Short mmCIF file of C-alpha atoms and ligand atoms in Angstrom, two decimals:
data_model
loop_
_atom_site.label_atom_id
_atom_site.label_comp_id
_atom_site.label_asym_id
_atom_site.label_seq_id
_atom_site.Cartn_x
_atom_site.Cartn_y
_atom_site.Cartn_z
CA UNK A 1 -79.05 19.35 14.55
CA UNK A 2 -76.11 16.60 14.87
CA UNK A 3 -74.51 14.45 12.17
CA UNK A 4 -76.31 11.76 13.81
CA UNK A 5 -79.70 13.04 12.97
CA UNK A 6 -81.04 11.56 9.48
CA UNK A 7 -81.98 14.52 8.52
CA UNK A 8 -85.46 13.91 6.66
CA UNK A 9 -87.59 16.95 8.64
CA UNK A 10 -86.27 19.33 6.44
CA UNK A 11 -88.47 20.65 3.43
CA UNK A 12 -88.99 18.45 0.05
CA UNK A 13 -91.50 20.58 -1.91
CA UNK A 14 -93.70 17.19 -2.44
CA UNK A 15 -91.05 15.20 -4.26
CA UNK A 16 -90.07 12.04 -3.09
CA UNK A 17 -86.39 11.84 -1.80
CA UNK A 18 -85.27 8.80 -3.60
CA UNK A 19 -83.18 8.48 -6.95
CA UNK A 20 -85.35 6.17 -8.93
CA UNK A 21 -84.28 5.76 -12.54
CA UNK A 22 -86.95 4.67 -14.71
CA UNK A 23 -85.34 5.31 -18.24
CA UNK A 24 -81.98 5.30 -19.56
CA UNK A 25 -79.98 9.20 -18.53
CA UNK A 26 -81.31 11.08 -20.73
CA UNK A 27 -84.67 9.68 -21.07
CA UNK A 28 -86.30 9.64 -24.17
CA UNK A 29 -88.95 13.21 -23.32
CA UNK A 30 -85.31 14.77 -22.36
CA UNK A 31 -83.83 13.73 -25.67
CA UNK A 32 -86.82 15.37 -27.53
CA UNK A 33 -86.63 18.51 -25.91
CA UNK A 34 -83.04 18.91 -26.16
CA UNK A 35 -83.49 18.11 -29.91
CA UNK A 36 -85.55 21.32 -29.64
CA UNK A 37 -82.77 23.32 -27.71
CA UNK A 38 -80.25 22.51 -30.82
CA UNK A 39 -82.66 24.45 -33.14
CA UNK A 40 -84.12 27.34 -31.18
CA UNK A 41 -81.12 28.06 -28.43
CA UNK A 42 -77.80 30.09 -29.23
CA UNK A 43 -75.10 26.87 -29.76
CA UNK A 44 -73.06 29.08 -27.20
CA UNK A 45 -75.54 28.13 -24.27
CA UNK A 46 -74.47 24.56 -23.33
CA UNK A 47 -75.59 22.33 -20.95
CA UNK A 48 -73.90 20.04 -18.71
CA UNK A 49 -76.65 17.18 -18.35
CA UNK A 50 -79.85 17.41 -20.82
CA UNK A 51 -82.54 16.03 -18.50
CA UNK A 52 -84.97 18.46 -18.49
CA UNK A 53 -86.75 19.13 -15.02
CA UNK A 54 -90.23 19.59 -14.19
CA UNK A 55 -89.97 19.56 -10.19
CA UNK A 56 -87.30 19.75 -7.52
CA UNK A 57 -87.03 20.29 -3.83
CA UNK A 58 -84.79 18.64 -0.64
CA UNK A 59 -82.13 16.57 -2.76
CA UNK A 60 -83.98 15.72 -5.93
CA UNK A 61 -84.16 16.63 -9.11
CA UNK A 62 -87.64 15.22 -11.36
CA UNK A 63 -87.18 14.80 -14.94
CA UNK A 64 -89.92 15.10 -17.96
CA UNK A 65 -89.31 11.39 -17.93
CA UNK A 66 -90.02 11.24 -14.08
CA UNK A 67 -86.63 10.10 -13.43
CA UNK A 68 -85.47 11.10 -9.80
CA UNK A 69 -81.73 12.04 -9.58
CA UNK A 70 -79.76 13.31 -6.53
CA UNK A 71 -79.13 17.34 -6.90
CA UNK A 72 -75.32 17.37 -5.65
CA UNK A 73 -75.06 20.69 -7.72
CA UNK A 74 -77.72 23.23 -6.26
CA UNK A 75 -78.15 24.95 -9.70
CA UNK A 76 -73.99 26.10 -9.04
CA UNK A 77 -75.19 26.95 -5.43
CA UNK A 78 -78.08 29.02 -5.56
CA UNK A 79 -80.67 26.48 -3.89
CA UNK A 80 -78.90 26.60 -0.65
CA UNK A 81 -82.32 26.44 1.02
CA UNK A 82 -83.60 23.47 -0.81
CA UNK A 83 -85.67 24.40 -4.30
CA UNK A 84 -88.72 26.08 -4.25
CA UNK A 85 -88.65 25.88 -0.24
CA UNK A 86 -91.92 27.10 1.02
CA UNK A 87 -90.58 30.40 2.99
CA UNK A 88 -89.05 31.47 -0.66
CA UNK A 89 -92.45 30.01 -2.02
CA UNK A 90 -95.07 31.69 0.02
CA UNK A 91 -92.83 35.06 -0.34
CA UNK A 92 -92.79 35.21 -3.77
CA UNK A 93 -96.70 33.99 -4.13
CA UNK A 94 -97.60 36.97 -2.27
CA UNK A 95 -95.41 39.54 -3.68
CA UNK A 96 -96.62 38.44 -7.40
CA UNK A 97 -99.94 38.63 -6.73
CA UNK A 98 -99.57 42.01 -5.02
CA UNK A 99 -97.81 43.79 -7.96
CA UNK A 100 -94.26 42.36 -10.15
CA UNK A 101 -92.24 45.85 -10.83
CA UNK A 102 -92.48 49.72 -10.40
CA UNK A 103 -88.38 49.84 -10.42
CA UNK A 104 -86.78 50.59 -7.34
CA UNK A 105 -85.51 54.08 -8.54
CA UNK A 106 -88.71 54.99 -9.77
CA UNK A 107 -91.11 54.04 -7.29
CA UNK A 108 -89.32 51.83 -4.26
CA UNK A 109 -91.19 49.51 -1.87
CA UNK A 110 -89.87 48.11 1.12
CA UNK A 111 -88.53 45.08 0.03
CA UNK A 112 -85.81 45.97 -1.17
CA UNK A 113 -85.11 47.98 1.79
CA UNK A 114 -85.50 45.37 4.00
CA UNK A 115 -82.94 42.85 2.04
CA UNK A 116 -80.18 46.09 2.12
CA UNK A 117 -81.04 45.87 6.33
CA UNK A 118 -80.34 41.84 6.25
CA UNK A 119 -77.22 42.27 3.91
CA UNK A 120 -76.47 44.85 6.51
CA UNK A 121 -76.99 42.82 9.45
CA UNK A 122 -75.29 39.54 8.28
CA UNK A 123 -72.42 40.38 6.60
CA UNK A 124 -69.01 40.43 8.41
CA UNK A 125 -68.25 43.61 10.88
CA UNK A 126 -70.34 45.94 13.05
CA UNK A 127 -69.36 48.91 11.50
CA UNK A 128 -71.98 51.03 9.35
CA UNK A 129 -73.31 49.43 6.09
CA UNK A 130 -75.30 49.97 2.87
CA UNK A 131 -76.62 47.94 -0.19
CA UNK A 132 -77.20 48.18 -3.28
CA UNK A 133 -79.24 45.35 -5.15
CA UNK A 134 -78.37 43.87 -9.35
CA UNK A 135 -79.16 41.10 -11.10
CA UNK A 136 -76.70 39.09 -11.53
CA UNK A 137 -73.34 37.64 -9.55
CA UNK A 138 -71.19 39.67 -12.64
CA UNK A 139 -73.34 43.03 -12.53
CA UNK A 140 -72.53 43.01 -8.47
CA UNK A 141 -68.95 42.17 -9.25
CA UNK A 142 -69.36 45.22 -11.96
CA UNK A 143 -70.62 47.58 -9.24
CA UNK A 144 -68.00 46.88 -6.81
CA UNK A 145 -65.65 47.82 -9.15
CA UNK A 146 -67.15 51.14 -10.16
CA UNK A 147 -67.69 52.00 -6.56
CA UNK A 148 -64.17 50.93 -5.44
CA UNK A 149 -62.79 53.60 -8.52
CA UNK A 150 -65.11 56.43 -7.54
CA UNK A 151 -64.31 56.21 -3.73
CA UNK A 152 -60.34 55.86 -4.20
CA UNK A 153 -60.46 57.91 -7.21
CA UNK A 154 -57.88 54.82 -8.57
CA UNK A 155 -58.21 52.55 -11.74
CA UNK A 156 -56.36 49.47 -11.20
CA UNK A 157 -58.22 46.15 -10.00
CA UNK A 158 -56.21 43.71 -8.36
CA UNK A 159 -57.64 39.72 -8.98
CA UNK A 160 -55.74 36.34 -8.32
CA UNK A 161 -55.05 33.31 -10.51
CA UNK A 162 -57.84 31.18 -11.11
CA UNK A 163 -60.26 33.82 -10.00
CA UNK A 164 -63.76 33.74 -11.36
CA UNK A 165 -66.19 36.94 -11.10
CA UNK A 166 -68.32 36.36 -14.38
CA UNK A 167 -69.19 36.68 -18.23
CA UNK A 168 -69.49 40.33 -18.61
CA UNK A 169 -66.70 41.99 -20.53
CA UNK A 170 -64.78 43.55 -17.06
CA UNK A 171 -65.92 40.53 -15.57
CA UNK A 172 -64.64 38.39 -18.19
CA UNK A 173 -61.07 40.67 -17.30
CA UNK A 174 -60.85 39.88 -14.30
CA UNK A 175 -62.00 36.46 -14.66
CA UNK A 176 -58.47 34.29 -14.85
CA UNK A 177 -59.94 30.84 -17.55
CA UNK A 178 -59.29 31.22 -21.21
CA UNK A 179 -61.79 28.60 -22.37
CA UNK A 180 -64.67 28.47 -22.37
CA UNK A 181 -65.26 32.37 -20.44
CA UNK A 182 -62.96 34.75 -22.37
CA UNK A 183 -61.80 32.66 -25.73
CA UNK A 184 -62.43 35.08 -28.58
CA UNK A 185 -64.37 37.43 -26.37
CA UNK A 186 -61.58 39.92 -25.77
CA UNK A 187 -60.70 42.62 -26.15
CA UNK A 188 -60.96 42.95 -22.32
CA UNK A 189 -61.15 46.21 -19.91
CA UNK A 190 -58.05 47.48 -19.23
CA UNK A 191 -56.43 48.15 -15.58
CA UNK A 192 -56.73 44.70 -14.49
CA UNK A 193 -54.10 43.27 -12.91
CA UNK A 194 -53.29 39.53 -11.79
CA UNK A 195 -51.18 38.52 -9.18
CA UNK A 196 -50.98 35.03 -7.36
CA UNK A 197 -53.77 32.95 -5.15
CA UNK A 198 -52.65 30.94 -2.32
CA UNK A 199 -52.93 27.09 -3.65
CA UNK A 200 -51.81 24.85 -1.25
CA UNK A 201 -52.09 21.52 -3.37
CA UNK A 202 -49.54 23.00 -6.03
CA UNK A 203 -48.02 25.43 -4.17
CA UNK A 204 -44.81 23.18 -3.47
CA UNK A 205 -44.61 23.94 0.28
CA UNK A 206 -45.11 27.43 0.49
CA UNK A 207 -47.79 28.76 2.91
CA UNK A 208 -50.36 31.10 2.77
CA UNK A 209 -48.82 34.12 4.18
CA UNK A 210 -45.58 33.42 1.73
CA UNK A 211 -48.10 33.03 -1.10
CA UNK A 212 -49.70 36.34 0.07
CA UNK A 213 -45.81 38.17 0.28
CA UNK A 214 -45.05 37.23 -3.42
CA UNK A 215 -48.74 38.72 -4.49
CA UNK A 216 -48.26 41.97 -2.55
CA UNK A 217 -44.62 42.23 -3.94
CA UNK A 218 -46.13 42.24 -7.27
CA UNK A 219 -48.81 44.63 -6.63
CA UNK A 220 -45.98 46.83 -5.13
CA UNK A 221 -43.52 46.43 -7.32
CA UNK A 222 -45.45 46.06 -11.06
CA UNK A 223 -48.28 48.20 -10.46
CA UNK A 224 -48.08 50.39 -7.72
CA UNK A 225 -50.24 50.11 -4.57
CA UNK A 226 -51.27 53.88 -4.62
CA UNK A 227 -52.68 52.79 -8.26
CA UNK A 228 -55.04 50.07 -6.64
CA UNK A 229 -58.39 50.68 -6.29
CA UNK A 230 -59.58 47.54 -5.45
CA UNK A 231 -58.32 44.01 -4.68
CA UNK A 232 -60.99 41.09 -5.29
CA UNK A 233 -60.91 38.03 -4.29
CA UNK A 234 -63.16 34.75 -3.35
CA UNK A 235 -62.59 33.61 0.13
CA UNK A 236 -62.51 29.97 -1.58
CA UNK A 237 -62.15 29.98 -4.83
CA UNK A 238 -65.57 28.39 -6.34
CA UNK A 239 -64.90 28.03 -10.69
CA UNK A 240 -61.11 28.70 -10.34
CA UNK A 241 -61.80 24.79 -8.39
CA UNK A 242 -62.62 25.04 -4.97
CA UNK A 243 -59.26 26.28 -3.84
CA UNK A 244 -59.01 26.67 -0.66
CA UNK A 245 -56.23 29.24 0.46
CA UNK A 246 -53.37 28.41 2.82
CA UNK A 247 -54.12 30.03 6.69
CA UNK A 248 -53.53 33.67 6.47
CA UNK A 249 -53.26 34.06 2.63
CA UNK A 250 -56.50 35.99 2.90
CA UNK A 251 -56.22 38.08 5.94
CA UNK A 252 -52.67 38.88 4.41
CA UNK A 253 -54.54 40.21 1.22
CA UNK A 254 -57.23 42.01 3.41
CA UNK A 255 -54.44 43.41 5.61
CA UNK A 256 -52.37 44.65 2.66
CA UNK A 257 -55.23 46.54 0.99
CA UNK A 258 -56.32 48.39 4.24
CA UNK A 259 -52.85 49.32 5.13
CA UNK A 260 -52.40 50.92 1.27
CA UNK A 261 -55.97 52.41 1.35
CA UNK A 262 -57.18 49.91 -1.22
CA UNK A 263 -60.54 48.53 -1.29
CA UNK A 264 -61.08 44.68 0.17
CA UNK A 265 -63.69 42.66 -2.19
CA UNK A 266 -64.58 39.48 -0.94
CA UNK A 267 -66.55 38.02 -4.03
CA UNK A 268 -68.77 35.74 -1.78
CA UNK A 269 -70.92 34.67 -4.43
CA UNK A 270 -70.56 31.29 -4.54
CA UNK A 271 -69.42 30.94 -0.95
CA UNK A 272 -71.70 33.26 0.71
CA UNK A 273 -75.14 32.58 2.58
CA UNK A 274 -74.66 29.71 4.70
CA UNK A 275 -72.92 27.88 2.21
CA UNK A 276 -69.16 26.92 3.79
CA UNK A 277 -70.95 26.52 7.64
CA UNK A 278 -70.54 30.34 8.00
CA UNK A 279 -72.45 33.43 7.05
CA UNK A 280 -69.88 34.01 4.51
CA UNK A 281 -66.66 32.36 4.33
CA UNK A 282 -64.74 35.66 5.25
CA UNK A 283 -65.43 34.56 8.55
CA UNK A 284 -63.56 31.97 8.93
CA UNK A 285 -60.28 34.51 8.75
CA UNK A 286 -62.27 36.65 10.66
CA UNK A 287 -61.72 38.89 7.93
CA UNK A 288 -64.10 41.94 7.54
CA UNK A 289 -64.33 42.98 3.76
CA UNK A 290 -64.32 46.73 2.93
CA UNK A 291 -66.82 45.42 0.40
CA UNK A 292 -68.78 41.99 -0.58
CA UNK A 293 -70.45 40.83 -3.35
CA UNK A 294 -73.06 38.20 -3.06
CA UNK A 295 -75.92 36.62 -5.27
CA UNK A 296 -76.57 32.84 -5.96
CA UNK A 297 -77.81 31.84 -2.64
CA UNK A 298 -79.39 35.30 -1.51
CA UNK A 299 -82.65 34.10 -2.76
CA UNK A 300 -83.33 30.88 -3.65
CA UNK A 301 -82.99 30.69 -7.02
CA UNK A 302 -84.58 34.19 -7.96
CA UNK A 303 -82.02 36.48 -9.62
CA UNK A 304 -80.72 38.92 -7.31
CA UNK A 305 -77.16 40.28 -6.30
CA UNK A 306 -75.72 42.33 -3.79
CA UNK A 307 -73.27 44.96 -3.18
CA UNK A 308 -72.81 45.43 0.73
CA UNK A 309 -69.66 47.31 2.86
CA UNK A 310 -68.80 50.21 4.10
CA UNK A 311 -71.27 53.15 4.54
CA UNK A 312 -68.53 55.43 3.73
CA UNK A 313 -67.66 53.61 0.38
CA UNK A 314 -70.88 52.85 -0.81
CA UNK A 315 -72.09 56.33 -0.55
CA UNK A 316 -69.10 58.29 -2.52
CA UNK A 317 -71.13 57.58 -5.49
CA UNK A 318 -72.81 60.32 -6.51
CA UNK A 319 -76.95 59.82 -6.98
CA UNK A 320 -77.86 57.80 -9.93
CA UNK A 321 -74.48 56.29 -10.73
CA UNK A 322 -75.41 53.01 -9.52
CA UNK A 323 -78.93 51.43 -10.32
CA UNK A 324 -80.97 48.94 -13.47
CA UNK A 325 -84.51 48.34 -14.40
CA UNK A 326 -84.50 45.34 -12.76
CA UNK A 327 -82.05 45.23 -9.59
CA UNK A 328 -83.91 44.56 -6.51
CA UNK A 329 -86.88 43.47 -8.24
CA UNK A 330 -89.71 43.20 -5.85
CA UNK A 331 -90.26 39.51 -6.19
CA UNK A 332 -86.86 38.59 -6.28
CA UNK A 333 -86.40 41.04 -2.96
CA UNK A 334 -89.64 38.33 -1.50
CA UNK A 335 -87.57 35.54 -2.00
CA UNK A 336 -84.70 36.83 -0.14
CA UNK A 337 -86.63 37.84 2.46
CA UNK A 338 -88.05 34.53 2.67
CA UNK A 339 -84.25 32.21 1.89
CA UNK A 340 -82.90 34.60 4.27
CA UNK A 341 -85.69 34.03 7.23
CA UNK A 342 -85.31 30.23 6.54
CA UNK A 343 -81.63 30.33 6.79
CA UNK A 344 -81.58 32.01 10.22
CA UNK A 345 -84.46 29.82 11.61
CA UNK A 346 -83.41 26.55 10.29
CA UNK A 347 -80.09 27.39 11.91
CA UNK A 348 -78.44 26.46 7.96
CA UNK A 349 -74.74 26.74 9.24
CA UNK A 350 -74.92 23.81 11.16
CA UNK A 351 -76.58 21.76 7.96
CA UNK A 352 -73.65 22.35 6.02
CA UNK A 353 -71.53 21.55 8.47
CA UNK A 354 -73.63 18.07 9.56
CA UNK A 355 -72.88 17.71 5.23
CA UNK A 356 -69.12 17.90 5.47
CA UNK A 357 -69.43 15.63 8.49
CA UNK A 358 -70.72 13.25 6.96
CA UNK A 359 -69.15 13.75 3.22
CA UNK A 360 -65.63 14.05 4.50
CA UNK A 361 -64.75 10.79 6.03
CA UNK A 362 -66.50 9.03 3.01
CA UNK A 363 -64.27 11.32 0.75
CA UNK A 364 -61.22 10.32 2.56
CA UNK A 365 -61.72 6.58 2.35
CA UNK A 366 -61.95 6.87 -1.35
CA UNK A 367 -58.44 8.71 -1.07
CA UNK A 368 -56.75 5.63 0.64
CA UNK A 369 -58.54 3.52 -2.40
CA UNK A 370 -58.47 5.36 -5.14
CA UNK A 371 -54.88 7.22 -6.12
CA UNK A 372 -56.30 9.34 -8.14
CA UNK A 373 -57.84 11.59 -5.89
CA UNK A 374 -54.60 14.00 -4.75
CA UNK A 375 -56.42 16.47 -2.75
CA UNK A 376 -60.41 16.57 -0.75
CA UNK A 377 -60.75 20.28 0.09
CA UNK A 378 -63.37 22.77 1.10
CA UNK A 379 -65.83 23.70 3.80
CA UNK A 380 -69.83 23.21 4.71
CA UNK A 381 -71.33 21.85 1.72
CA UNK A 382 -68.76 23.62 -0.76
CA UNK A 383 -66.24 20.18 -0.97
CA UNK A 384 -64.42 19.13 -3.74
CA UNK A 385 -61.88 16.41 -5.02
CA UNK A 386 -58.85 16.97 -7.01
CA UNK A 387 -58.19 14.23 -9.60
CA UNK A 388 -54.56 13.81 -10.65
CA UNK A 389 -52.53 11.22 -12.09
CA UNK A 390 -51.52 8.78 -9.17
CA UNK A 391 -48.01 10.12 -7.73
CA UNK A 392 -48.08 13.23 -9.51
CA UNK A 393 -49.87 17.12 -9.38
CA UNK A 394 -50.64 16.11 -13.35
CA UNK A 395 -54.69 17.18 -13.73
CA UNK A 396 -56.72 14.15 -14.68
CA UNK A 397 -59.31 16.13 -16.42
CA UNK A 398 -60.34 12.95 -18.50
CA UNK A 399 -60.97 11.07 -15.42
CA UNK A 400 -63.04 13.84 -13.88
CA UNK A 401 -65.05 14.03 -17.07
CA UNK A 402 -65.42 10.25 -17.04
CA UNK A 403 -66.78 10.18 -13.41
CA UNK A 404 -69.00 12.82 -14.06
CA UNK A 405 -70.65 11.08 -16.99
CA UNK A 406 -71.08 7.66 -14.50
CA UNK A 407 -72.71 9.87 -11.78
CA UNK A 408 -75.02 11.52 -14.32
CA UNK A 409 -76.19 7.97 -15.83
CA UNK A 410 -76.58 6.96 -12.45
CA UNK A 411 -79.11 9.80 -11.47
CA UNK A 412 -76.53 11.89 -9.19
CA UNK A 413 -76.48 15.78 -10.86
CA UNK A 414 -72.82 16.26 -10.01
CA UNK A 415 -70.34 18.70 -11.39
CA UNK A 416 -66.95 19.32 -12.24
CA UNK A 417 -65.09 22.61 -11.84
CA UNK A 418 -61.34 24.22 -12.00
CA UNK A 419 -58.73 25.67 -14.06
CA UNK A 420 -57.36 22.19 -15.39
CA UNK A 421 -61.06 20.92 -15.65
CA UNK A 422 -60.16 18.14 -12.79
CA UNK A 423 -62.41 18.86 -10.21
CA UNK A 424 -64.75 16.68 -9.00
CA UNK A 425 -67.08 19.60 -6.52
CA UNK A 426 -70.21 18.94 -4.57
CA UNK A 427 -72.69 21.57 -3.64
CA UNK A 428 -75.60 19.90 -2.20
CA UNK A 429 -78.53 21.86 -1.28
CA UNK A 430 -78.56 21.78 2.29
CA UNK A 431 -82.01 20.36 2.33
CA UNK A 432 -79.73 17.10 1.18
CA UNK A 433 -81.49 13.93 3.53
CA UNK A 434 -78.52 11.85 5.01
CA UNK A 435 -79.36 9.14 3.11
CA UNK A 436 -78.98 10.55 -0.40
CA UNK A 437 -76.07 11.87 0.40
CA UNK A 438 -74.76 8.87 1.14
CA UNK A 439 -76.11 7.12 -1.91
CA UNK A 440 -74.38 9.71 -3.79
CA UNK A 441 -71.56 8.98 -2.56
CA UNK A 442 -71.61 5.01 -2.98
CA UNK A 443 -72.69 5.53 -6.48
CA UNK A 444 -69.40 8.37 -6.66
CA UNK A 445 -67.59 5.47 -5.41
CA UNK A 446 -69.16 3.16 -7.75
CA UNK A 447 -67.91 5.59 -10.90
CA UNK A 448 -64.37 4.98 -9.46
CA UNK A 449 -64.32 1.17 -9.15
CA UNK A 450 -65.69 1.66 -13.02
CA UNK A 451 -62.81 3.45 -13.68
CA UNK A 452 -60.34 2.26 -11.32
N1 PLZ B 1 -68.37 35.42 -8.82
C1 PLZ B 1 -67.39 33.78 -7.30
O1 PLZ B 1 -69.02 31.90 -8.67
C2 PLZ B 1 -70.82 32.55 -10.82
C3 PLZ B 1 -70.78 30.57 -13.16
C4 PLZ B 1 -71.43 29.60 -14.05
P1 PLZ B 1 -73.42 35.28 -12.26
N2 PLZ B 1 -70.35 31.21 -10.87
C5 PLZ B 1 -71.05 30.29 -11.72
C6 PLZ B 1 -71.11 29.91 -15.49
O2 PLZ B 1 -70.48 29.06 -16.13
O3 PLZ B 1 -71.50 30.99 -15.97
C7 PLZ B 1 -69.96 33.57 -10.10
C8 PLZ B 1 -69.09 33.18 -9.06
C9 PLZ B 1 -68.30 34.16 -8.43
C10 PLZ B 1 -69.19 35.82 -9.81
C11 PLZ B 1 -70.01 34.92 -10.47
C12 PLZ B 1 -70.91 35.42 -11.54
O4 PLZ B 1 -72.24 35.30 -11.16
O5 PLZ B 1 -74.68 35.37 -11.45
O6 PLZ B 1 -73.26 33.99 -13.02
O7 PLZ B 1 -73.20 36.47 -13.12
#
């Protein structure tokens, strides 16, 4: 595959790739239904664009109202391999015919096994590995923790500024955003500690490794590195808004922890599985995690998380501390299997890389027009744009919100992101054809003329 190629052999699940609007955003079946949400879901549930789907796959989204729209969002990045592809499909078909659930630590099947043996494989370093398989992104995050503690026999957890690891309540701890994850949720686990991320957009000159001194200072000086049982951190930071460290912030971090016998968590949850144009965005440091947590794009839109790293650390738990009804479900485990077998025969690296080939340019002439955007970031198909008054580091959060609305009445599913709420972040599935892409890009460009 090339950025040349127009990319339109890759799987659509039957749905045309076009955006065809054929009723005002949302359409009027979409309004009903989300009248119906109002009075039967929890007001704390919201939702970012009420068109209600019915069918997806490549780069589209269908609508009740048989609207078309351009997915630039992936679900948050969990249909890396296009939705419903037919690897993921045919996986879980069989499995749920064949039986749904015995529980792994009652019964196990093979399955789950062989996703542990792929984690095993794929993840960064040669060295021995194990698994263990959750539910969710936070419960992995969760797990890491709790193995981290009973292997260092330590209690403080090391996270960054604008760190995200989930809505759990030691999630929600080490989770950095007030509002909306943590406001009047608290109080929070104790024995979390936060020390700086490398930022290079607003870190007034200073460099990754300098960003990486003051944060191990801290740890050092404020909380004691003997203390730490694990430092956690996302290779690129995905809710925090697509930060992208400085070279060597991360290494620094990784090379810190291993020299104070503290346990590395790359929390590759949103970045993981093909995502940034690596196997997990570690790589690209050639940093090898003492532990990583991954979910999201595992499986294709099944629930499923991981817990991989070192044999040594994942086995100081003692039997039974670490398990769930539900982790590793069977059919979940199937779709794995099958994202997983896709990914590695479909060679999905170089599709998010032929994305950010052909995003990036477009993204930069939009710079020179539009002030606005201060900073275009990221890696693969994990980009973003940071909106910012014109001459200034000010967050435009209004102006994010504001494009995001124009994109959404315009059938593109995009998404903002980020501490200050002014990032503009595109995760297409990598099933994206070229030429939606670049439609959703004109009509991105479109939104700023609007607002220009
Ligand atoms: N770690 C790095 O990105 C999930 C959150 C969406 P769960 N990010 C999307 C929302 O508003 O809830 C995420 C992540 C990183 C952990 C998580 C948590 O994963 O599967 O949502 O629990």
């Amino acid at each position: 595959m090339t950025a040349t190629t127009d990319r339109t052999d890759l799987p659509t699940n039957g749905v045309a790739q076009e955006r065809r609007l054929v009723t005002d955003i949302p359409g009027p079946r979409s309004q009903a239904l989300q009248m119906r949400k109002t009075s039967a879901v929890s007001g704390g549930v919201g939702v970012t664009l009420p068109v209600y789907v019915v069918k997806a796959g490549g780069g589209v989204l269908v609508d009740v109202d048989d609207n078309h729209l351009i997915d630039m969002g992936s679900g948050i990045a969990v249909t890396t391999v296009g939705n419903a592809n037919p690897e993921v499909v045919a996986g879980v078909q069989k499995q749920v015919e064949e039986f749904t659930h015995t529980c792994f630590m009652v019964t196990p099947y093979a399955g789950y096994v062989e996703v542990c043996e792929a984690l095993n494989r794929l993840t960064p370093g040669d060295h021995e590995k194990r698994s263990a398989l959750f539910n969710s992104g936070a419960e992995a995050v969760e797990n890491a923790v709790k193995i981290a503690r009973a292997y260092t026999k330590r209690t403080a957890v090391v996270v960054v500024e604008h760190g995200y690891h989930g809505r759990t309540n030691l999630t929600m701890a080490l989770t950095a955003k007030s509002m909306p994850y943590k406001h009047s949720f608290g109080p929070f686990a104790p024995e979390v500690y936060r020390v700086p991320t490398s930022y290079p957009f607003r870190d007034r000159g200073l460099k990754g490794p300098e960003m990486a001194k003051i944060a191990t200072t801290r740890i050092e000086k404020e909380i004691g590195a003997e203390n730490v049982a694990a430092i956690i951190i996302e290779p690129i930071q995905g809710e925090g808004g697509f930060i992208v460290p400085g070279d060597g912030y991360f290494s620094a971090m990784a090379d810190f922890a291993t020299a104070n016998g503290i346990v590395f968590v790359a929390d590759e949850i949103q970045s993981g599985f093909c995502r940034t144009g690596d196997w997990f965005a570690s790589e690209y440091e050639g940093v090898v995690p003492d532990l990583i947590t991954t979910a999201k794009g595992i499986a294709g839109g099944m629930p499923l998380a991981a817990v991989t790293g070192r044999a040594e650390i994942m086995d100081s738990v003692h039997a039974g501390g670490l398990g769930g009804t539900y982790g590793g479900n069977p059919v979940a485990c199937a779709a794995a299997l099958g994202a997983i077998r896709w990914m590695e025969d479909n060679d999905a690296n170089a599709l998010a890389k032929e994305i950010e080939a052909l995003m990036v340019p477009r993204l930069k002439a939009m710079a020179e027009q539009f002030p606005s955007i201060g900073d275009i970031r990221g890696r693969g198909a994990m980009l973003a744009i940071e909106l910012v008054k014109p001459g200034t580091l000010d967050p435009d959060a209004e102006l994010a919100a504001a494009l995001n609305k124009y994109c959404h009445a315009h059938g593109v599913v995009t998404l903002t992101t980020g501490t200050y709420g002014n990032v503009f972040r595109f995760l297409p599935p990598l099933t994206m054809p070229k030429a939606l892409l670049e439609e959703a890009l004109t009509v991105l460009e479109q939104a700023f003329e609007a607002h220009a």
